[in-house]
PDB file of C-alpha atoms in Angstrom:
ATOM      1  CA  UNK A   1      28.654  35.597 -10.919  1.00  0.00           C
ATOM      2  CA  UNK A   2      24.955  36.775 -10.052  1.00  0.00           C
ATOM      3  CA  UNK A   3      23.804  39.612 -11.670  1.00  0.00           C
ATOM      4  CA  UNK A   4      25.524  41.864 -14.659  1.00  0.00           C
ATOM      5  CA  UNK A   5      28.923  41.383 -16.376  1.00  0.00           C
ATOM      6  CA  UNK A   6      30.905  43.503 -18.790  1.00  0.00           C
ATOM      7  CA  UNK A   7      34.209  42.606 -20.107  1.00  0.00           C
ATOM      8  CA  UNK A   8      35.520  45.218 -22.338  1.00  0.00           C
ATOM      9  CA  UNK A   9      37.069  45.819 -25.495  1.00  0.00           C
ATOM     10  CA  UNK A  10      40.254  44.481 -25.105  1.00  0.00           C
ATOM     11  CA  UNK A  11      40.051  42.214 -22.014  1.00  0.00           C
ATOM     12  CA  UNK A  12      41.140  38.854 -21.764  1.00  0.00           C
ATOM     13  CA  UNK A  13      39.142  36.257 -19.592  1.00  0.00           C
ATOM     14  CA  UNK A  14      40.697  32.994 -19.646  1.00  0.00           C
ATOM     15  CA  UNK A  15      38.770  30.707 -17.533  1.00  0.00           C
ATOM     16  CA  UNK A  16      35.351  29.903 -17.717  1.00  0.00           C
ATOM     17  CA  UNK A  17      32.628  32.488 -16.864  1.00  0.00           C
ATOM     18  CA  UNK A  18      29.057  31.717 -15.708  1.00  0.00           C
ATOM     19  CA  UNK A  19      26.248  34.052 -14.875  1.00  0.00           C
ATOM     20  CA  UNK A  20      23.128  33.887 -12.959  1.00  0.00           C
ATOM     21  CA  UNK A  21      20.084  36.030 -13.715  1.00  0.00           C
ATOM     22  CA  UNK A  22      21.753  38.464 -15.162  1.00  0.00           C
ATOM     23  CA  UNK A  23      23.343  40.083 -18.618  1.00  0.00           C
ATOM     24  CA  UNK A  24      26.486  39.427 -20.162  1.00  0.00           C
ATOM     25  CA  UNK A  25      28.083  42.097 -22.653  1.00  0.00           C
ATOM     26  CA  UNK A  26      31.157  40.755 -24.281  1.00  0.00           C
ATOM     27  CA  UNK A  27      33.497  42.991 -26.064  1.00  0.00           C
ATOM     28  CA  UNK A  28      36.918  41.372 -24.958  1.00  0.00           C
ATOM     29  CA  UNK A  29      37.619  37.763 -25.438  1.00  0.00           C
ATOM     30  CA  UNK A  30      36.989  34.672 -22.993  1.00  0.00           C
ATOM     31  CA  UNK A  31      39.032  32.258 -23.840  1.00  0.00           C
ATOM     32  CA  UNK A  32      36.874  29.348 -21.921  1.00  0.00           C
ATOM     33  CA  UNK A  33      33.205  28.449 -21.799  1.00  0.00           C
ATOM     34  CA  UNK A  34      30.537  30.571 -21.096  1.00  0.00           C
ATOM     35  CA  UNK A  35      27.443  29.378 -19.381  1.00  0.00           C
ATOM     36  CA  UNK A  36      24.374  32.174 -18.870  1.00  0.00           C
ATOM     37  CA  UNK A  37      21.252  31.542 -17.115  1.00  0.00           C
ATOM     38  CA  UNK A  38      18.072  33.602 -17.109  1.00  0.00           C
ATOM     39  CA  UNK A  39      19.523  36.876 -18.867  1.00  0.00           C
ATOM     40  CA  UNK A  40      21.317  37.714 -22.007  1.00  0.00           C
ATOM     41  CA  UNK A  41      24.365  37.498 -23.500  1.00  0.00           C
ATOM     42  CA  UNK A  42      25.255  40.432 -25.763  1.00  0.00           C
ATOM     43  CA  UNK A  43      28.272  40.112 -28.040  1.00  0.00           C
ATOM     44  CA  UNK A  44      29.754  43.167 -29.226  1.00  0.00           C
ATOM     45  CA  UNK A  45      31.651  43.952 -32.635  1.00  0.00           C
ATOM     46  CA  UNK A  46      35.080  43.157 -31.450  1.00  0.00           C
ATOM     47  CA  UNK A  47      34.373  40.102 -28.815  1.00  0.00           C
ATOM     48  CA  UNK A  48      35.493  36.218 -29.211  1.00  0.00           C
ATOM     49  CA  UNK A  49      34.765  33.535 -27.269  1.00  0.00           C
ATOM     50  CA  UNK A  50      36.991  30.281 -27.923  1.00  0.00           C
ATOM     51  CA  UNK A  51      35.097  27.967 -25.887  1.00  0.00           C
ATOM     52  CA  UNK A  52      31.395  26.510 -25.863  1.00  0.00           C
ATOM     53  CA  UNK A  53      28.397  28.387 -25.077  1.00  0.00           C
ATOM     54  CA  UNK A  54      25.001  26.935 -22.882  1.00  0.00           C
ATOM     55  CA  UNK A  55      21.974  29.336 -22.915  1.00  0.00           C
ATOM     56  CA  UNK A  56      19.476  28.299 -20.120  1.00  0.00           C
ATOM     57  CA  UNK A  57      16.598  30.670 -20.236  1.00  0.00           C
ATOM     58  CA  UNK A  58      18.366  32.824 -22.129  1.00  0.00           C
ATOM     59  CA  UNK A  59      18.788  34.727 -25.376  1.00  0.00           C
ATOM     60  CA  UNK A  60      21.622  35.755 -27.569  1.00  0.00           C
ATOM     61  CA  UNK A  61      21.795  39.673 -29.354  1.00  0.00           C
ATOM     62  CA  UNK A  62      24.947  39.588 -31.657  1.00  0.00           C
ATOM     63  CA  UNK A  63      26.044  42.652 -33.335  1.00  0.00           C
ATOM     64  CA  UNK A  64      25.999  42.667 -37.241  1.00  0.00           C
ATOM     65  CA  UNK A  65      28.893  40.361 -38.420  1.00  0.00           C
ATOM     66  CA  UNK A  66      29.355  38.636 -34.923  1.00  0.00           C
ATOM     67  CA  UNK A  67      27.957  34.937 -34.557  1.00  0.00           C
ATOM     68  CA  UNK A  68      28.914  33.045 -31.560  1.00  0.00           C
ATOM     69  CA  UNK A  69      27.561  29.460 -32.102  1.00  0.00           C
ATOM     70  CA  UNK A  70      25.700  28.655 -28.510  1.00  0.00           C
ATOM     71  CA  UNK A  71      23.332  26.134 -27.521  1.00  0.00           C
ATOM     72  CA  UNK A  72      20.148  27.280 -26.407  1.00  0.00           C
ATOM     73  CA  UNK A  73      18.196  25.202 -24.078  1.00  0.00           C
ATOM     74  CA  UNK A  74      14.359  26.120 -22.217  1.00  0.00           C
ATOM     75  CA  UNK A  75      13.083  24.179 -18.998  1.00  0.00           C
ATOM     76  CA  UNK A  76       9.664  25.098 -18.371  1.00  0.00           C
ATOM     77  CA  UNK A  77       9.432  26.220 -14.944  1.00  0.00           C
ATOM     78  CA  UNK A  78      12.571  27.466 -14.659  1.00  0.00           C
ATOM     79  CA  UNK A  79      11.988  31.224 -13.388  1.00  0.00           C
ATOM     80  CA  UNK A  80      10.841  29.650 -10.121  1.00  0.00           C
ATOM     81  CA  UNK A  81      13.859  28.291  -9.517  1.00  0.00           C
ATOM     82  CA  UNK A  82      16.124  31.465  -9.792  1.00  0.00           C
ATOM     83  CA  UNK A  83      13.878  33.693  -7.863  1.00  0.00           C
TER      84      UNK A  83
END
């Protein structure tokens, strides 16, 4: 998916889900990995995620309590190649 994704409280994603240049709020659960690149992923009080995480350009803004364990990985240069 390009640009910003929402799954809500409640929702069940099970598959993977990657995003391009764009911003990820996850209140429901993805039950699958989660690749993001070039945005952020924002994890909400009642969200899961039961697969692996890959932050490419990325950050990560967890709400108090939450920790979803992701790697985080920068490649200079990158913006140029998502414009």
């Amino acid at each position: 998916v390009e640009g910003d994704l929402i799954i809500e409280s409640g929702a069940v994603v099970n598959g993977n889900v990657t995003l391009l240049d764009g911003d990820l709020t996850l209140e429901g659960s993805i039950n699958g990995d989660v690749t993001l690149l070039d945005g952020t992923l924002i994890v909400g009080e009642s969200a899961s995620l039961t697969g692996d995480c890959a932050l490419l350009g990325a950050s990560i803004e967890e709400a108090e309590g939450q920790f979803i364990n992701c790697q985080s990985f920068s490649f200079p240069g990158l913006d140029r190649f998502l414009e």
